[in-house]
PDB file of C-alpha atoms and ligand atoms in Angstrom:
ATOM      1  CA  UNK A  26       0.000   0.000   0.000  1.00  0.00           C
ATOM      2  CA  UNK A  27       1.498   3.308  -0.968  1.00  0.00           C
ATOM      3  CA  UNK A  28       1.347   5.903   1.643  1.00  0.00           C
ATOM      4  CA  UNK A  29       0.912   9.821   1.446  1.00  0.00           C
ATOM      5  CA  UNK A  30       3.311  11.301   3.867  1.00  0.00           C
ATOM      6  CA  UNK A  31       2.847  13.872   6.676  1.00  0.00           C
ATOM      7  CA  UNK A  32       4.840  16.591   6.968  1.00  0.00           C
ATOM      8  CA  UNK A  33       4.223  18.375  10.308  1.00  0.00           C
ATOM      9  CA  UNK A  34       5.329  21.235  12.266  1.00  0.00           C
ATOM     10  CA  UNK A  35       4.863  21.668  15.929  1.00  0.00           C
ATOM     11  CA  UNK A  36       5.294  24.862  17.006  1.00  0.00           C
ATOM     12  CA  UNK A  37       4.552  24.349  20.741  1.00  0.00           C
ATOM     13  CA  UNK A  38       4.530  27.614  22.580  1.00  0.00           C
ATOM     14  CA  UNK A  39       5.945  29.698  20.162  1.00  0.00           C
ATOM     15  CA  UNK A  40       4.348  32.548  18.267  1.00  0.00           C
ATOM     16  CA  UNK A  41       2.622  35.428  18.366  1.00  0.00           C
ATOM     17  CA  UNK A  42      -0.561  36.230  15.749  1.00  0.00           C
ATOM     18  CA  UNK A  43       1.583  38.439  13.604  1.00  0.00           C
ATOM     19  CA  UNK A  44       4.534  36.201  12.924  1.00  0.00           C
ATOM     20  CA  UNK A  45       2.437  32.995  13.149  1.00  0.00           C
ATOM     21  CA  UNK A  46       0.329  34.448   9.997  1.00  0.00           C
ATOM     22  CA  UNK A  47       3.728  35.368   8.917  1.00  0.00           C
ATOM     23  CA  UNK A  48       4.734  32.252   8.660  1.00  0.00           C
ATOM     24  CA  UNK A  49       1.777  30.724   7.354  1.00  0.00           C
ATOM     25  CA  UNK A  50       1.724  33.394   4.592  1.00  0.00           C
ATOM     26  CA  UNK A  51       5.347  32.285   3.392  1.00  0.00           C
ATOM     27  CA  UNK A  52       4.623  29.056   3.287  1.00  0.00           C
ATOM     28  CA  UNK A  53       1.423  29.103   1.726  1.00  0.00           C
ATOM     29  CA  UNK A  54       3.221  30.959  -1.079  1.00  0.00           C
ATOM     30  CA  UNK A  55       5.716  28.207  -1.337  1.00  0.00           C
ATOM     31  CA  UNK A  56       3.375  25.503  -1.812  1.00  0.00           C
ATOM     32  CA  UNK A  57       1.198  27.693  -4.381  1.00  0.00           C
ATOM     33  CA  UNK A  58       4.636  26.999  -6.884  1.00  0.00           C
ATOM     34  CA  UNK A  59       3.903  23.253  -6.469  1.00  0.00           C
ATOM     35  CA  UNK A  60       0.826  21.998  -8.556  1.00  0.00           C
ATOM     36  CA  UNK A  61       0.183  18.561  -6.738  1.00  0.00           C
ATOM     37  CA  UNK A  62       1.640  18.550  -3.673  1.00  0.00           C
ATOM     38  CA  UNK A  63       2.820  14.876  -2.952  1.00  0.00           C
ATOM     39  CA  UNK A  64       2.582  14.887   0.665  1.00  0.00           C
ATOM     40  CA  UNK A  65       0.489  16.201   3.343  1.00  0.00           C
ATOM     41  CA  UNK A  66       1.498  19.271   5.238  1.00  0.00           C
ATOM     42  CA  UNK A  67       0.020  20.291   8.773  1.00  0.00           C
ATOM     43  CA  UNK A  68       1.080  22.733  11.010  1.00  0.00           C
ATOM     44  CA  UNK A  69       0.197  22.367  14.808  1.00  0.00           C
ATOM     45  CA  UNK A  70       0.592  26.018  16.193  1.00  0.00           C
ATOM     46  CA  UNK A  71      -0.779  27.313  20.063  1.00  0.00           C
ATOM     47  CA  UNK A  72      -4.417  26.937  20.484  1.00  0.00           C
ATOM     48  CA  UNK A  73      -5.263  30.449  20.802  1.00  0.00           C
ATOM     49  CA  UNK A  74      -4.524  30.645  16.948  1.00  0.00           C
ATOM     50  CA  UNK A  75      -5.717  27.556  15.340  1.00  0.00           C
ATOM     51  CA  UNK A  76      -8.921  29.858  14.600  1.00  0.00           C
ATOM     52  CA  UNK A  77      -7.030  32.738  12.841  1.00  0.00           C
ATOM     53  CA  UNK A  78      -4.333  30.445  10.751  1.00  0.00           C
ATOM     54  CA  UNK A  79      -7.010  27.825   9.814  1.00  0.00           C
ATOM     55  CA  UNK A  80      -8.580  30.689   8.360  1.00  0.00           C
ATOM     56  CA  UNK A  81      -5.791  31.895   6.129  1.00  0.00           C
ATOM     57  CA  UNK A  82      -5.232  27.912   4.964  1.00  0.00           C
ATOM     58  CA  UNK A  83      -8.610  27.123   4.428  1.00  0.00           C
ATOM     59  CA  UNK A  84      -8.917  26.166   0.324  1.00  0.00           C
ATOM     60  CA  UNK A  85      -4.899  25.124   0.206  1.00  0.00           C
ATOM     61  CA  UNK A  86      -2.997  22.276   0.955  1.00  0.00           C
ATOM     62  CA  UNK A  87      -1.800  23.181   4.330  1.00  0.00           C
ATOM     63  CA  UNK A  88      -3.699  22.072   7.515  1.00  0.00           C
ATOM     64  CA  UNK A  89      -3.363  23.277  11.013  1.00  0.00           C
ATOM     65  CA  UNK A  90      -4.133  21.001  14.385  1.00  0.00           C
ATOM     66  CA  UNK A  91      -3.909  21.059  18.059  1.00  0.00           C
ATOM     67  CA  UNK A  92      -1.213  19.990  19.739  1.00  0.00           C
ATOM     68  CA  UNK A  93      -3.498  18.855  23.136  1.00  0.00           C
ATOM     69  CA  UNK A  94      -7.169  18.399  23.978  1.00  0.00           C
ATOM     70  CA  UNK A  95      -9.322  17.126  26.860  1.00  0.00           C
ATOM     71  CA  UNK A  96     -10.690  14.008  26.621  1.00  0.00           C
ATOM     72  CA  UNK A  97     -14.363  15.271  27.191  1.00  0.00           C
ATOM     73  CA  UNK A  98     -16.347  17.573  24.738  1.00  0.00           C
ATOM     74  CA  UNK A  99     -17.271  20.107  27.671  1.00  0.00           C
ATOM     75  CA  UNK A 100     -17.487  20.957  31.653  1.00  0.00           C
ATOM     76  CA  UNK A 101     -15.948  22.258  34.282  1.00  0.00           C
ATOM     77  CA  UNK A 102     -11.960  21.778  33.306  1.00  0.00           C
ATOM     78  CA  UNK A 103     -10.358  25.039  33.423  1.00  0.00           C
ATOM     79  CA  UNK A 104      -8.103  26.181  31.119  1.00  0.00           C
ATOM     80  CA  UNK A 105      -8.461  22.724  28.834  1.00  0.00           C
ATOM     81  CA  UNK A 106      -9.880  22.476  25.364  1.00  0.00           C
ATOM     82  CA  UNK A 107     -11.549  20.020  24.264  1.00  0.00           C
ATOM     83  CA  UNK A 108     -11.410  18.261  20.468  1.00  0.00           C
ATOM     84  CA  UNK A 109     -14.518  19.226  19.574  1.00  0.00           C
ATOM     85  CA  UNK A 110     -13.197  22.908  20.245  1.00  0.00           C
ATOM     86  CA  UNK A 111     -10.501  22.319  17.854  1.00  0.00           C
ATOM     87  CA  UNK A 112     -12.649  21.223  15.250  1.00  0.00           C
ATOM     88  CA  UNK A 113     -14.683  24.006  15.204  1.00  0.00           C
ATOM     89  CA  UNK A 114     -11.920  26.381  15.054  1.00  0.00           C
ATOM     90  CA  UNK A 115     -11.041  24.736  11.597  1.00  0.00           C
ATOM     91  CA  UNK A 116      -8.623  21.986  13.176  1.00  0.00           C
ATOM     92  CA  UNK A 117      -8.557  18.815  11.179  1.00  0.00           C
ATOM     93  CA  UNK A 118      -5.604  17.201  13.330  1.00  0.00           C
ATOM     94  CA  UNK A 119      -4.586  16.923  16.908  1.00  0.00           C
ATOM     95  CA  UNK A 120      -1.235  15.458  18.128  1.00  0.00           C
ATOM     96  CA  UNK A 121      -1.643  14.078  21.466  1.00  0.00           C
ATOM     97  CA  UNK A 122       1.036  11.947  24.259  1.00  0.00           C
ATOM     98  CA  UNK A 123       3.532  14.197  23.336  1.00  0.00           C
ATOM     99  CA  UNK A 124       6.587  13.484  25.572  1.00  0.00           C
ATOM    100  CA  UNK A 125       6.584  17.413  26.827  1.00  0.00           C
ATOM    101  CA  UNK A 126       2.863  16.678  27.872  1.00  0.00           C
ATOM    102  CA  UNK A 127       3.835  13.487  29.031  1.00  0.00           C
ATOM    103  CA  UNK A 128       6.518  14.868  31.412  1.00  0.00           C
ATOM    104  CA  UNK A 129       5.132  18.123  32.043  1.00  0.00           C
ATOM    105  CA  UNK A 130       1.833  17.084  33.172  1.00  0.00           C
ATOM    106  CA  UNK A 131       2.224  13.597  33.967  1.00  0.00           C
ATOM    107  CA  UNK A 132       0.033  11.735  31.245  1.00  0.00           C
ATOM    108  CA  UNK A 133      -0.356   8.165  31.062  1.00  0.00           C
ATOM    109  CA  UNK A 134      -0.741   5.877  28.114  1.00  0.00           C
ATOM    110  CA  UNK A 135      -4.391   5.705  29.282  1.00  0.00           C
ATOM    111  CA  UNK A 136      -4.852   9.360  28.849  1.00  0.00           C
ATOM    112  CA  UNK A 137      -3.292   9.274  25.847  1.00  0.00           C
ATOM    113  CA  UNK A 138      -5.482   6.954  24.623  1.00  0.00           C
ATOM    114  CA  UNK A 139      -8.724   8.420  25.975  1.00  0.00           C
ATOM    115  CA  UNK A 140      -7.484  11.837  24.486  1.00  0.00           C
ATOM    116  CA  UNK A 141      -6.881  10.400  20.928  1.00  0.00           C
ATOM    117  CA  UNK A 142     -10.419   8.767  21.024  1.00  0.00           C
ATOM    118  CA  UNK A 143     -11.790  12.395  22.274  1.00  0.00           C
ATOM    119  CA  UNK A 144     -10.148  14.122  18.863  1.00  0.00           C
ATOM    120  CA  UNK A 145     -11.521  10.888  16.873  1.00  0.00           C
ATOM    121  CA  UNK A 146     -14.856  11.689  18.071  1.00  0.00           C
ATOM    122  CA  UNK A 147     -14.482  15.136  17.081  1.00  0.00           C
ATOM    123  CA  UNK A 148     -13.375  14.458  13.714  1.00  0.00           C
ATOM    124  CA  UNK A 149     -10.091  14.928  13.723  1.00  0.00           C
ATOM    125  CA  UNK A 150      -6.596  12.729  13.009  1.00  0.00           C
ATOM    126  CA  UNK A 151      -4.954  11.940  16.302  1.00  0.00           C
ATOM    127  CA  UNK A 152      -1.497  12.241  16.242  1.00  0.00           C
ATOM    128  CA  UNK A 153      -0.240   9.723  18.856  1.00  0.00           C
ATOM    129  CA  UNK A 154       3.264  10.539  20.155  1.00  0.00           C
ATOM    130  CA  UNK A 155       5.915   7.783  21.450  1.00  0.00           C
ATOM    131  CA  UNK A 156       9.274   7.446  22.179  1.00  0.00           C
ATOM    132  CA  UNK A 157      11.438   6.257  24.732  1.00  0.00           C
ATOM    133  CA  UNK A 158      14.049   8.360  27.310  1.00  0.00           C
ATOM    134  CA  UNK A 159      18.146   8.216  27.032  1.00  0.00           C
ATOM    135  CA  UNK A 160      17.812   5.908  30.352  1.00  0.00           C
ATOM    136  CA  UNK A 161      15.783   3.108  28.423  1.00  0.00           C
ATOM    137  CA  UNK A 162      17.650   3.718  25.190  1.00  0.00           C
ATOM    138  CA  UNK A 163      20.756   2.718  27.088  1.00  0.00           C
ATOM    139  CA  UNK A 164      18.968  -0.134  28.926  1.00  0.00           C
ATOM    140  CA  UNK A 165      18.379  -1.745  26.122  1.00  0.00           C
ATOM    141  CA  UNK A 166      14.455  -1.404  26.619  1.00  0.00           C
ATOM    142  CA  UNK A 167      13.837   0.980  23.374  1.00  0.00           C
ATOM    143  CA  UNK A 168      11.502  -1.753  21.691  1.00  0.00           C
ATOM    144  CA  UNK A 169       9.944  -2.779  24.695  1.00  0.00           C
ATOM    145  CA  UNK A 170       8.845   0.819  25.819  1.00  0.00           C
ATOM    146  CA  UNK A 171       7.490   1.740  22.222  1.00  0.00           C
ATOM    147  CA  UNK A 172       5.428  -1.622  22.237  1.00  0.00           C
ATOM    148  CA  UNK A 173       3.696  -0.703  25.682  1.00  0.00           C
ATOM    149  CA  UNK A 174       2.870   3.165  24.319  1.00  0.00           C
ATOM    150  CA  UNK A 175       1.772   1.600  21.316  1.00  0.00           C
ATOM    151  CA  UNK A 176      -0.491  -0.973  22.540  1.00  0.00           C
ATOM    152  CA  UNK A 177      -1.513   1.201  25.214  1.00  0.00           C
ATOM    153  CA  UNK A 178      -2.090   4.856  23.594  1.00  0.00           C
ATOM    154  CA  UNK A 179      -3.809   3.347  20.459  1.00  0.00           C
ATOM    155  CA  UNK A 180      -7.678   4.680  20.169  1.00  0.00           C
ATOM    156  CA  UNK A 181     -10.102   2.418  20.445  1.00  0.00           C
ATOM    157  CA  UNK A 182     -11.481   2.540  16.428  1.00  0.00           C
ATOM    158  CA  UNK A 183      -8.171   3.303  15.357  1.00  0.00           C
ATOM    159  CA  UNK A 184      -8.023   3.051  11.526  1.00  0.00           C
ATOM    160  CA  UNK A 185      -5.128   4.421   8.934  1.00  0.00           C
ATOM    161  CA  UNK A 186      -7.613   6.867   8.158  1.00  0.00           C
ATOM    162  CA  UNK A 187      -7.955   8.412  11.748  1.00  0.00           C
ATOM    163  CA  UNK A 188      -4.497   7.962  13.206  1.00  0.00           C
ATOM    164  CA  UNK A 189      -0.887   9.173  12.737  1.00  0.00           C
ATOM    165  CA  UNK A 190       1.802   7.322  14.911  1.00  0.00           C
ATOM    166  CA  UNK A 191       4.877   9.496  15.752  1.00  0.00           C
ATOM    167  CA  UNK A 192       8.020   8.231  16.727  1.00  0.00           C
ATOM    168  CA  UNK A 193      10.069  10.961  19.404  1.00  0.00           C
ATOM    169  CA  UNK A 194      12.819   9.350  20.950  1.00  0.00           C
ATOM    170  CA  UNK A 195      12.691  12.049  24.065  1.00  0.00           C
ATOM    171  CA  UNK A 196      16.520  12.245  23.978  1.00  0.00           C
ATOM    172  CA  UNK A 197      15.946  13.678  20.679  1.00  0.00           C
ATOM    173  CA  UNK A 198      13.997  16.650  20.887  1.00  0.00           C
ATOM    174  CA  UNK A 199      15.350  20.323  21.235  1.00  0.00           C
ATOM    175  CA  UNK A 200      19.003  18.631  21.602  1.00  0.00           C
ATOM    176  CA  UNK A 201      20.012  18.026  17.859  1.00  0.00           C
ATOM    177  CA  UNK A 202      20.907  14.494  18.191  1.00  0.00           C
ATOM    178  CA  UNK A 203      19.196  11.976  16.339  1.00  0.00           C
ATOM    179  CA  UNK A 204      19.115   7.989  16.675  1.00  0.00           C
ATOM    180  CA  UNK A 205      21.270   6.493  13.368  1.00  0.00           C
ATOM    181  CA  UNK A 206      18.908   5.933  10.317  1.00  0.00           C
ATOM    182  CA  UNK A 207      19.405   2.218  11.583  1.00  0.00           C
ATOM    183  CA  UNK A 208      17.948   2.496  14.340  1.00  0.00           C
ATOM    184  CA  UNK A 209      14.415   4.759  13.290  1.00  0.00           C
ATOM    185  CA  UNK A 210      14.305   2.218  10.729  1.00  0.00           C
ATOM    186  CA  UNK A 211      13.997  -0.555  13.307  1.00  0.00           C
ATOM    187  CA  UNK A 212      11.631   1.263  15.742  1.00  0.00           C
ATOM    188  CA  UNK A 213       9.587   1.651  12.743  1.00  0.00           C
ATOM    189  CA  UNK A 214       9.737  -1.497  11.759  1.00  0.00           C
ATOM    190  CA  UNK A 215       8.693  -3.018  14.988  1.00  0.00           C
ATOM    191  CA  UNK A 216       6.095  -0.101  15.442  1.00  0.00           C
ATOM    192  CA  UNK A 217       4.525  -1.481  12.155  1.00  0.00           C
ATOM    193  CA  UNK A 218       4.205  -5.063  13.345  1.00  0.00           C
ATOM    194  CA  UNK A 219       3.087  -4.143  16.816  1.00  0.00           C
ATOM    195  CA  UNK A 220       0.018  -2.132  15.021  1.00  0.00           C
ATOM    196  CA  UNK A 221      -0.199  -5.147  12.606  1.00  0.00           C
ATOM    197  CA  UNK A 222      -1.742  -7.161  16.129  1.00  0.00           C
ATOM    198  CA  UNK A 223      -3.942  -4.281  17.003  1.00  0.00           C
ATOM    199  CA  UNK A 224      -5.721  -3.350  13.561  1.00  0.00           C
ATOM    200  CA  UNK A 225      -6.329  -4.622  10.128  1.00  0.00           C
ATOM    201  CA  UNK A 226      -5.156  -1.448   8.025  1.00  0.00           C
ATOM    202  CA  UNK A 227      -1.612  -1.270  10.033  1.00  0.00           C
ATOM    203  CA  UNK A 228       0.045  -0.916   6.409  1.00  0.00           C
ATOM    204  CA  UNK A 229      -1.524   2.225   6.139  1.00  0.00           C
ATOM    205  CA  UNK A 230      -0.878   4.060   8.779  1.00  0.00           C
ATOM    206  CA  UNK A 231       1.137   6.879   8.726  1.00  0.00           C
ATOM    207  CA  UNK A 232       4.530   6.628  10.753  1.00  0.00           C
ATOM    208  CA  UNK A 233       6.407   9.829  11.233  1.00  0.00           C
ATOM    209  CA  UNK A 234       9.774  10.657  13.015  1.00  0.00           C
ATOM    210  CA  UNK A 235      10.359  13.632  14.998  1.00  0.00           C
ATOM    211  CA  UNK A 236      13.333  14.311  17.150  1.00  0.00           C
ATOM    212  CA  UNK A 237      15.843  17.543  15.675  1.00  0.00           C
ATOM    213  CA  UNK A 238      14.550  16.782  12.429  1.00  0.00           C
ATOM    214  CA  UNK A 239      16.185  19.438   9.776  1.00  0.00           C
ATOM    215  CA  UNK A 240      16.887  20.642   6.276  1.00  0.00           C
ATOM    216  CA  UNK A 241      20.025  18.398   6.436  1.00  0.00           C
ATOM    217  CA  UNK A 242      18.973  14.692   7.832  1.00  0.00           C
ATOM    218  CA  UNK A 243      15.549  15.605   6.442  1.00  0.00           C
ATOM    219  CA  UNK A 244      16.171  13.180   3.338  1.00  0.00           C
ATOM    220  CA  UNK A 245      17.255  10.482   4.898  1.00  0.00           C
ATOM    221  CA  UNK A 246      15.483  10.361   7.687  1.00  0.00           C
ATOM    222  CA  UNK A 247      12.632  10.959   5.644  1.00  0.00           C
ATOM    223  CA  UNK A 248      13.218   8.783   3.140  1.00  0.00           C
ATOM    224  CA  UNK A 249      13.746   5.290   5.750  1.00  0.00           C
ATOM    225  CA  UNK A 250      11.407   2.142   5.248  1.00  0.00           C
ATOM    226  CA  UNK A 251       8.542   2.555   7.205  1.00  0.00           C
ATOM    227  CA  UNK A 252       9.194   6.709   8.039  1.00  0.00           C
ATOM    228  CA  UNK A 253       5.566   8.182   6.188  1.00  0.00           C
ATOM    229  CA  UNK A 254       6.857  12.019   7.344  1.00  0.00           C
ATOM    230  CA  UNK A 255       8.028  13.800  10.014  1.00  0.00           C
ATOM    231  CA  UNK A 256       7.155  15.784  13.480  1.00  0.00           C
ATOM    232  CA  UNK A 257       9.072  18.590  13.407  1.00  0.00           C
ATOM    233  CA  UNK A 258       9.259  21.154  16.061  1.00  0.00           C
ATOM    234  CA  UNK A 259      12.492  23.715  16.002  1.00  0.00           C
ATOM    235  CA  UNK A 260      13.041  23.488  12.487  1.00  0.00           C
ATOM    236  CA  UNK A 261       8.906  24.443  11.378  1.00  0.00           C
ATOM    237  CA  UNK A 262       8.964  27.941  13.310  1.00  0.00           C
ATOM    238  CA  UNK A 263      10.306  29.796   9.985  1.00  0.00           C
ATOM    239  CA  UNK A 264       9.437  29.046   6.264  1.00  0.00           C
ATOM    240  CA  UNK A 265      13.021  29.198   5.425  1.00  0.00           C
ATOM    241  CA  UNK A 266      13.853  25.988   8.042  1.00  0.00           C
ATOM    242  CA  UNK A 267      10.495  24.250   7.277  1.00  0.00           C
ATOM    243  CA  UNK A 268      10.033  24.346   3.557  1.00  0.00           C
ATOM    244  CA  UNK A 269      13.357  22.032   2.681  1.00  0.00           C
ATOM    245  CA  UNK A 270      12.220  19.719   4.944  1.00  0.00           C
ATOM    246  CA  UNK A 271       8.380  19.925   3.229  1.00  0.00           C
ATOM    247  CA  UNK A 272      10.138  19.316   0.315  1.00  0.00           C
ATOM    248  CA  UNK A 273      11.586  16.182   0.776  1.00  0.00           C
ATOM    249  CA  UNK A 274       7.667  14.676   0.451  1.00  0.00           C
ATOM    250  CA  UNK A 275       6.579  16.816  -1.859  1.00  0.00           C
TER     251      UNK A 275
HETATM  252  P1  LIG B  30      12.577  19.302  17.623  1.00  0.00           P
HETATM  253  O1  LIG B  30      12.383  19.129  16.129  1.00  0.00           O
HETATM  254  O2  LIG B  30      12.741  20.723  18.033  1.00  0.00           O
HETATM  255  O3  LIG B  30      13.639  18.382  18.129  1.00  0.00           O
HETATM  256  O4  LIG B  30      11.207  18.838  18.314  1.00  0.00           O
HETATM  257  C1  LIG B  30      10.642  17.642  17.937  1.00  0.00           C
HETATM  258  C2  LIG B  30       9.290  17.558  18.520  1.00  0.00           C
HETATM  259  O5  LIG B  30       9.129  17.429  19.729  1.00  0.00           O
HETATM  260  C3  LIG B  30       8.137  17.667  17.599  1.00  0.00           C
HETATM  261  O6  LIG B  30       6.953  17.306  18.228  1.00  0.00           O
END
């Protein structure tokens, strides 16, 4: 089965309206130059501008998501938004479990899960984040820790249609090291025939890499058996950094 890549950016808590749109603009006038674009780009800025930047993308073949929701549509959760809030603000993805969210506010595989069923529900893609730390890495327990996140962060319903699998060794992220192409290839690999158990479209399910993803190790990281795109978070705050990496799917 041949499968349309993702290219994503998360942009975590970084930008204001002005350069956000900014951003948005100069890539949106990159991608007009391409006729057919080959791959599927998303960009995953703060909440509080989903609204405006869905706006500006809406007709073109960039889409913006959420980088967090509550698992229920509505009630008393202060400060939390749910999926269905996303949606409505023109969302059509929303990456959840990532390892920041993880860490910073302690979520398990369980609320993973129930939080990638909530932006199902809604309508959107859930982008379900795994990776292991430096500590497992070098206790040999890499495979072992993916398999559990897997199995246990996986929507109930999940289909290749509704779910995005992103691979972010933690050891990765913000710190410009990246695991050899080896060893993505073999996560991804083994990611792949752990979702193989679990549902009956695995082979079309999209599996990205993220983890100091840039212009330079874009190609082959990008280009690895069993990589379907990337999650890229540094390198997707300016068009300049972003767009090579676009390229390499498009
Ligand atoms: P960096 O690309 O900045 O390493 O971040 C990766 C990431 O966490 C994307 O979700």
């Amino acid at each position: 089965m041949s499968i349309r890549p993702l290219i994503a950016g998360n942009w975590k808590m970084n930008g204001l309206k002005g350069e956000s749109s900014e951003v948005i603009r100069e890539l949106l006038a990159k991608v007009s130059t391409v006729a057919n674009p080959g791959c599927d780009i998303l960009i995953c800025p703060p909440a509080l501008v989903v609204n405006e930047l869905a706006a500006l993308c809406e007709g073109t073949s960039i889409s913006i998501g959420g980088q967090d929701c509550h698992p229920n549509v509505s009630g008393a959760h202060t400060g939390d938004i749910s999926a269905e809030m996303l949606k409505d603000a023109g969302a059509s993805y929303c990456i959840v479990g990532h390892s920041e969210r993880r860490t910073d506010h302690g979520e398990s595989n369980e609320t993973v899960k129930a939080k990638a069923e909530a932006a199902i529900r809604a309508g959107l893609i859930a982008i379900v984040c795994v990776g292991e730390t430096l500590e497992e890495r070098e206790g040999g327990k890499t495979l072992n820790v993916i398999s559990e996140q897997v199995k246990n962060s996986l929507p109930e319903g999940a289909t290749a249609e509704n779910t995005v699998i992103a691979y972010e060794p933690v050891w990765a992220i913000g710190t410009g090291k990246t695991p050899t192409p080896q060893d993505v290839a073999e996560v991804h690999a083994h990611m792949r025939a752990e979702l193989s158990a679990l549902m009956t479209d695995a082979n079309g399910v999209r599996l990205l890499y993220g983890g100091s993803v840039k212009g330079s190790n874009a190609p082959e990281l990008m280009g690895l058996e069993n990589v379907d795109g990337g999650l890229v978070g540094g390198a997707s705050l300016t068009a300049e950094d972003f767009w090579p990496i676009i390229e390499t799917g498009i």
